[in-house]
């Protein structure tokens, strides 16, 4: 049987595919393939754990020691941090969204071969400390990976103040060889130095020790150049005024039971959100959207 050009666009290869399966820890997950890429998303935490273009190595780092269990965060991929970032007295670190099972609302292979998946954070006891809200997460896979976290304040009269962050773990060839670009001139809170406020003076940031920085009023594109993998990763974003850069280095790695002692050499987090002085205050009935587009190409 021969397939004409117009038929070719509707062949299975040309269209995206979504498969439901039990992932690690028997947590339900979606495996997605498009003509250009493959991806994996756990309903647990609406957690994207894998994205890979056909001719490239994986974009995201996932720890070999990660837990895959109810109530526990997954180490690696893209944790969805919401409705708070960092420590909060008497509560878990980085909010509750990343440890809850999200509801799959929709999955849509598009005629162009891309696939979109929409998930919603179900109501939970922890949410009662905040005004009523909805949190939807739209993940679109094609040649690139686009993520949108849409939060709506359902209250009639109360303002909803929160932080959010897509805490992306990128896979790199050698963390000491990469450079990070796009943050020069920005103020940042240095968590390694007790949150001292400093200013970034370098065009090209290198990692040679523990790094944990919250760049404020950082709305621009960030680029990671990786000579070992011959790759340039772009982090484009909208609705985000903070960028966080993190590598635990040696000592912190040894303290984390869900992270390998040497894994710090193969990852860097470049995170996009709204944290600390950039937190969001939503008026009653209002919505906010945090959009991040991750793309990569060969380093020329
Ligand atoms: O985003 C950087 C950071 O806040 C670091 O301080 C470090 O704690 C990291 O997140 C990981 O946090 P987690 O709760 O996943 O161990």
Tab-separated table of C-alpha atoms and ligand atoms in Angstrom:
chain	number	residue	atom	x	y	z
A	1	UNK	CA	0.000	0.000	0.000
A	2	UNK	CA	1.443	3.425	-0.857
A	3	UNK	CA	0.712	6.472	1.319
A	4	UNK	CA	0.247	9.852	-0.476
A	5	UNK	CA	1.705	13.031	1.046
A	6	UNK	CA	-1.627	14.108	2.521
A	7	UNK	CA	-2.151	10.612	4.008
A	8	UNK	CA	1.386	10.760	5.493
A	9	UNK	CA	0.334	13.572	7.861
A	10	UNK	CA	-2.190	11.312	9.519
A	11	UNK	CA	0.018	8.228	9.826
A	12	UNK	CA	0.680	7.200	13.463
A	13	UNK	CA	4.326	8.280	13.130
A	14	UNK	CA	3.274	11.801	12.201
A	15	UNK	CA	0.866	12.102	15.088
A	16	UNK	CA	1.697	12.230	18.746
A	17	UNK	CA	0.859	9.322	20.999
A	18	UNK	CA	-0.032	9.069	24.672
A	19	UNK	CA	0.332	5.808	26.615
A	20	UNK	CA	-0.842	5.296	30.196
A	21	UNK	CA	1.239	3.010	32.361
A	22	UNK	CA	2.445	2.323	35.872
A	23	UNK	CA	5.765	4.013	36.353
A	24	UNK	CA	8.288	3.597	39.144
A	25	UNK	CA	6.730	2.898	42.522
A	26	UNK	CA	3.641	1.935	40.524
A	27	UNK	CA	2.749	5.568	40.301
A	28	UNK	CA	0.530	6.280	37.269
A	29	UNK	CA	2.308	8.046	34.424
A	30	UNK	CA	1.911	9.123	30.794
A	31	UNK	CA	4.445	8.257	28.163
A	32	UNK	CA	4.239	10.640	25.243
A	33	UNK	CA	5.837	10.514	21.834
A	34	UNK	CA	5.771	13.093	19.089
A	35	UNK	CA	7.501	13.020	15.718
A	36	UNK	CA	10.410	14.876	17.342
A	37	UNK	CA	10.551	13.846	20.972
A	38	UNK	CA	9.521	11.563	23.831
A	39	UNK	CA	8.430	12.559	27.327
A	40	UNK	CA	7.246	11.121	30.634
A	41	UNK	CA	4.817	12.748	33.079
A	42	UNK	CA	3.753	11.379	36.468
A	43	UNK	CA	0.335	12.375	37.807
A	44	UNK	CA	2.157	12.480	41.149
A	45	UNK	CA	3.130	16.140	41.420
A	46	UNK	CA	2.254	16.663	37.713
A	47	UNK	CA	5.906	15.836	37.433
A	48	UNK	CA	7.631	15.826	34.035
A	49	UNK	CA	10.488	13.378	34.570
A	50	UNK	CA	11.713	12.960	31.035
A	51	UNK	CA	11.976	14.936	27.792
A	52	UNK	CA	14.268	13.914	24.935
A	53	UNK	CA	14.535	15.039	21.329
A	54	UNK	CA	15.167	12.255	18.840
A	55	UNK	CA	18.707	13.310	18.007
A	56	UNK	CA	19.817	14.435	21.461
A	57	UNK	CA	20.582	13.129	24.937
A	58	UNK	CA	17.891	13.628	27.627
A	59	UNK	CA	17.200	17.268	28.464
A	60	UNK	CA	16.236	16.574	32.080
A	61	UNK	CA	18.249	15.006	34.888
A	62	UNK	CA	16.512	12.361	37.019
A	63	UNK	CA	18.313	10.954	40.056
A	64	UNK	CA	18.966	7.209	40.132
A	65	UNK	CA	18.158	7.447	43.862
A	66	UNK	CA	14.865	9.317	43.544
A	67	UNK	CA	11.896	8.102	45.541
A	68	UNK	CA	8.658	7.374	43.727
A	69	UNK	CA	6.190	7.250	46.582
A	70	UNK	CA	3.015	8.963	47.772
A	71	UNK	CA	3.695	12.067	49.822
A	72	UNK	CA	7.335	12.215	48.681
A	73	UNK	CA	8.895	14.528	46.079
A	74	UNK	CA	10.570	13.086	42.983
A	75	UNK	CA	14.268	14.086	42.709
A	76	UNK	CA	14.898	15.447	39.255
A	77	UNK	CA	12.816	16.362	36.201
A	78	UNK	CA	10.568	19.378	36.835
A	79	UNK	CA	9.065	19.621	40.335
A	80	UNK	CA	6.102	22.007	40.465
A	81	UNK	CA	6.760	24.234	43.469
A	82	UNK	CA	3.503	25.840	44.733
A	83	UNK	CA	2.043	27.636	46.732
A	84	UNK	CA	5.306	28.441	48.580
A	85	UNK	CA	9.009	28.214	47.753
A	86	UNK	CA	11.627	27.022	50.214
A	87	UNK	CA	11.133	26.375	53.898
A	88	UNK	CA	7.963	27.380	55.743
A	89	UNK	CA	7.657	26.914	59.458
A	90	UNK	CA	5.836	23.723	60.408
A	91	UNK	CA	5.257	22.841	56.744
A	92	UNK	CA	7.130	20.873	54.083
A	93	UNK	CA	9.704	22.516	51.847
A	94	UNK	CA	8.535	23.859	48.465
A	95	UNK	CA	4.775	23.601	48.976
A	96	UNK	CA	2.419	20.625	48.564
A	97	UNK	CA	1.719	20.582	44.814
A	98	UNK	CA	4.773	18.393	44.094
A	99	UNK	CA	3.652	15.627	46.470
A	100	UNK	CA	-0.009	15.408	45.472
A	101	UNK	CA	-1.545	13.265	42.700
A	102	UNK	CA	-2.961	15.637	40.050
A	103	UNK	CA	-6.039	14.900	37.953
A	104	UNK	CA	-5.591	14.395	34.226
A	105	UNK	CA	-8.134	16.731	32.620
A	106	UNK	CA	-7.229	16.475	28.981
A	107	UNK	CA	-4.680	15.119	26.549
A	108	UNK	CA	-4.696	16.250	22.977
A	109	UNK	CA	-2.464	15.129	20.117
A	110	UNK	CA	-2.588	18.055	17.669
A	111	UNK	CA	-2.660	17.736	13.856
A	112	UNK	CA	0.890	19.144	13.719
A	113	UNK	CA	2.131	16.182	15.793
A	114	UNK	CA	2.595	18.048	19.077
A	115	UNK	CA	0.846	16.747	22.182
A	116	UNK	CA	-0.695	18.771	25.026
A	117	UNK	CA	-1.661	17.449	28.421
A	118	UNK	CA	-3.658	19.404	31.012
A	119	UNK	CA	-3.630	18.478	34.681
A	120	UNK	CA	-5.409	20.000	37.681
A	121	UNK	CA	-4.356	20.012	41.342
A	122	UNK	CA	-7.266	18.476	43.252
A	123	UNK	CA	-8.564	20.058	46.426
A	124	UNK	CA	-6.711	18.865	49.542
A	125	UNK	CA	-6.627	19.643	53.284
A	126	UNK	CA	-3.428	21.713	52.924
A	127	UNK	CA	-5.183	24.048	50.491
A	128	UNK	CA	-7.661	25.146	53.163
A	129	UNK	CA	-5.000	27.475	54.591
A	130	UNK	CA	-5.376	29.592	51.427
A	131	UNK	CA	-8.276	31.320	49.675
A	132	UNK	CA	-10.057	28.942	47.256
A	133	UNK	CA	-8.117	28.572	44.017
A	134	UNK	CA	-7.577	26.376	40.987
A	135	UNK	CA	-4.158	25.356	39.702
A	136	UNK	CA	-3.950	23.966	36.181
A	137	UNK	CA	-0.814	22.772	34.443
A	138	UNK	CA	-0.553	22.599	30.675
A	139	UNK	CA	2.372	20.634	29.233
A	140	UNK	CA	3.015	20.783	25.487
A	141	UNK	CA	5.564	18.555	23.798
A	142	UNK	CA	6.937	19.082	20.302
A	143	UNK	CA	10.530	19.962	19.298
A	144	UNK	CA	10.545	21.855	22.577
A	145	UNK	CA	8.814	21.490	25.933
A	146	UNK	CA	6.399	24.209	27.018
A	147	UNK	CA	4.912	24.378	30.513
A	148	UNK	CA	2.199	26.696	31.787
A	149	UNK	CA	1.037	26.888	35.411
A	150	UNK	CA	-2.264	28.761	35.594
A	151	UNK	CA	-3.511	29.784	39.045
A	152	UNK	CA	-6.942	31.358	39.566
A	153	UNK	CA	-8.147	32.972	42.787
A	154	UNK	CA	-11.750	31.782	43.205
A	155	UNK	CA	-12.385	33.931	46.280
A	156	UNK	CA	-14.963	36.728	46.071
A	157	UNK	CA	-13.132	38.966	48.487
A	158	UNK	CA	-9.725	37.644	49.615
A	159	UNK	CA	-6.377	38.289	47.946
A	160	UNK	CA	-4.319	35.133	47.299
A	161	UNK	CA	-0.576	35.552	47.867
A	162	UNK	CA	1.683	32.681	46.800
A	163	UNK	CA	5.000	31.689	45.266
A	164	UNK	CA	5.516	29.347	42.358
A	165	UNK	CA	8.496	27.814	40.605
A	166	UNK	CA	9.166	25.228	37.911
A	167	UNK	CA	12.236	23.714	39.558
A	168	UNK	CA	13.878	22.275	36.441
A	169	UNK	CA	16.829	19.844	36.739
A	170	UNK	CA	18.838	19.924	33.507
A	171	UNK	CA	21.085	17.076	32.444
A	172	UNK	CA	24.611	18.316	31.693
A	173	UNK	CA	27.804	16.610	30.504
A	174	UNK	CA	30.026	18.059	33.229
A	175	UNK	CA	28.749	20.772	35.556
A	176	UNK	CA	32.219	22.320	35.896
A	177	UNK	CA	32.401	22.885	32.133
A	178	UNK	CA	29.018	24.557	31.554
A	179	UNK	CA	28.326	28.288	31.520
A	180	UNK	CA	25.043	30.030	32.359
A	181	UNK	CA	24.153	33.267	30.565
A	182	UNK	CA	21.519	35.985	30.914
A	183	UNK	CA	21.731	36.964	34.602
A	184	UNK	CA	24.419	39.659	34.567
A	185	UNK	CA	23.612	42.821	36.556
A	186	UNK	CA	20.775	41.213	38.518
A	187	UNK	CA	20.472	41.219	42.305
A	188	UNK	CA	20.313	37.800	43.932
A	189	UNK	CA	19.820	36.267	47.367
A	190	UNK	CA	22.724	33.934	48.104
A	191	UNK	CA	21.352	31.078	50.208
A	192	UNK	CA	24.864	29.677	50.710
A	193	UNK	CA	25.755	33.005	52.403
A	194	UNK	CA	22.661	33.222	54.624
A	195	UNK	CA	20.572	34.923	51.948
A	196	UNK	CA	22.944	37.870	51.645
A	197	UNK	CA	21.895	40.148	48.746
A	198	UNK	CA	24.561	40.362	46.011
A	199	UNK	CA	24.757	41.471	42.368
A	200	UNK	CA	25.723	39.194	39.468
A	201	UNK	CA	28.780	40.605	37.719
A	202	UNK	CA	29.493	37.844	35.203
A	203	UNK	CA	28.236	37.261	31.663
A	204	UNK	CA	29.121	33.586	31.961
A	205	UNK	CA	28.415	31.944	35.337
A	206	UNK	CA	30.484	28.844	36.150
A	207	UNK	CA	29.757	26.252	38.869
A	208	UNK	CA	32.752	25.304	41.010
A	209	UNK	CA	31.149	24.983	44.471
A	210	UNK	CA	27.679	24.804	46.065
A	211	UNK	CA	25.455	27.360	44.331
A	212	UNK	CA	21.981	28.334	45.581
A	213	UNK	CA	20.846	31.734	44.334
A	214	UNK	CA	17.503	33.423	43.892
A	215	UNK	CA	17.841	36.056	41.140
A	216	UNK	CA	15.258	38.794	41.605
A	217	UNK	CA	13.451	40.725	38.885
A	218	UNK	CA	14.891	38.237	36.438
A	219	UNK	CA	12.430	38.194	33.532
A	220	UNK	CA	14.789	37.407	30.652
A	221	UNK	CA	15.930	34.303	28.796
A	222	UNK	CA	18.630	32.168	30.362
A	223	UNK	CA	20.983	29.985	28.358
A	224	UNK	CA	23.046	27.002	29.472
A	225	UNK	CA	26.031	26.224	27.219
A	226	UNK	CA	27.292	22.685	27.569
A	227	UNK	CA	30.529	21.971	25.690
A	228	UNK	CA	30.662	18.328	26.863
A	229	UNK	CA	27.262	17.472	25.329
A	230	UNK	CA	27.749	20.050	22.549
A	231	UNK	CA	24.430	21.620	23.458
A	232	UNK	CA	22.883	24.994	24.147
A	233	UNK	CA	19.701	24.971	26.238
A	234	UNK	CA	17.375	27.991	26.189
A	235	UNK	CA	14.964	28.805	29.018
A	236	UNK	CA	12.411	31.293	27.717
A	237	UNK	CA	9.665	32.414	30.051
A	238	UNK	CA	6.698	34.693	30.675
A	239	UNK	CA	4.949	35.624	33.895
A	240	UNK	CA	8.111	34.896	35.885
A	241	UNK	CA	10.222	37.470	37.766
A	242	UNK	CA	12.596	35.080	39.556
A	243	UNK	CA	15.286	32.700	38.342
A	244	UNK	CA	16.881	30.246	40.756
A	245	UNK	CA	20.229	28.558	40.073
A	246	UNK	CA	21.158	25.522	42.176
A	247	UNK	CA	23.825	22.866	42.377
A	248	UNK	CA	24.271	21.060	45.740
A	249	UNK	CA	27.952	20.214	45.074
A	250	UNK	CA	29.742	17.620	47.263
A	251	UNK	CA	28.705	18.064	50.915
A	252	UNK	CA	24.985	18.769	50.271
A	253	UNK	CA	24.832	15.817	47.851
A	254	UNK	CA	25.998	13.499	50.619
A	255	UNK	CA	23.238	14.792	52.912
A	256	UNK	CA	20.452	14.009	50.442
A	257	UNK	CA	19.343	10.359	50.688
A	258	UNK	CA	17.460	10.545	47.389
A	259	UNK	CA	20.462	11.857	45.426
A	260	UNK	CA	23.701	10.074	44.440
A	261	UNK	CA	26.974	11.370	45.883
A	262	UNK	CA	28.445	12.029	42.428
A	263	UNK	CA	25.268	13.077	40.657
A	264	UNK	CA	25.970	16.804	41.245
A	265	UNK	CA	28.470	16.590	38.368
A	266	UNK	CA	25.665	15.796	35.906
A	267	UNK	CA	22.957	18.326	36.757
A	268	UNK	CA	22.163	21.984	37.252
A	269	UNK	CA	18.844	23.507	38.245
A	270	UNK	CA	17.779	26.650	36.429
A	271	UNK	CA	14.349	27.365	37.803
A	272	UNK	CA	11.682	29.833	36.667
A	273	UNK	CA	9.078	31.269	39.019
A	274	UNK	CA	7.973	34.022	41.330
A	275	UNK	CA	9.562	33.762	44.771
A	276	UNK	CA	10.579	35.909	47.746
A	277	UNK	CA	10.057	39.617	46.914
A	278	UNK	CA	8.656	38.546	43.532
A	279	UNK	CA	5.814	36.514	45.058
A	280	UNK	CA	2.387	36.980	43.464
A	281	UNK	CA	-0.685	38.595	45.014
A	282	UNK	CA	-3.809	37.736	43.044
A	283	UNK	CA	-6.936	39.811	43.432
A	284	UNK	CA	-10.275	37.998	43.857
A	285	UNK	CA	-11.246	36.350	40.560
A	286	UNK	CA	-7.887	37.046	38.933
A	287	UNK	CA	-5.538	34.527	37.287
A	288	UNK	CA	-1.795	34.346	36.746
A	289	UNK	CA	0.121	32.246	34.237
A	290	UNK	CA	3.726	31.164	34.538
A	291	UNK	CA	4.950	29.933	31.145
A	292	UNK	CA	8.328	28.320	30.474
A	293	UNK	CA	9.608	27.073	27.135
A	294	UNK	CA	12.628	24.751	27.146
A	295	UNK	CA	14.453	24.249	23.871
A	296	UNK	CA	17.851	23.026	22.829
A	297	UNK	CA	20.150	22.949	19.843
A	298	UNK	CA	23.681	21.970	18.944
A	299	UNK	CA	26.379	24.279	20.274
A	300	UNK	CA	28.067	25.789	17.210
B	1	LIG	O1	15.769	25.659	44.460
B	1	LIG	C1	16.893	25.483	45.212
B	1	LIG	C2	16.497	24.889	46.547
B	1	LIG	O2	15.623	25.727	47.215
B	1	LIG	C3	17.737	24.554	47.364
B	1	LIG	O3	17.852	25.363	48.486
B	1	LIG	C4	17.582	23.084	47.714
B	1	LIG	O4	16.995	22.902	48.922
B	1	LIG	C5	16.717	22.603	46.568
B	1	LIG	O5	15.810	23.627	46.343
B	1	LIG	C6	16.069	21.257	46.721
B	1	LIG	O6	15.056	21.256	47.629
B	1	LIG	P1	14.349	19.874	48.037
B	1	LIG	O7	13.272	20.226	48.991
B	1	LIG	O8	13.808	19.270	46.751
B	1	LIG	O9	15.417	19.008	48.629
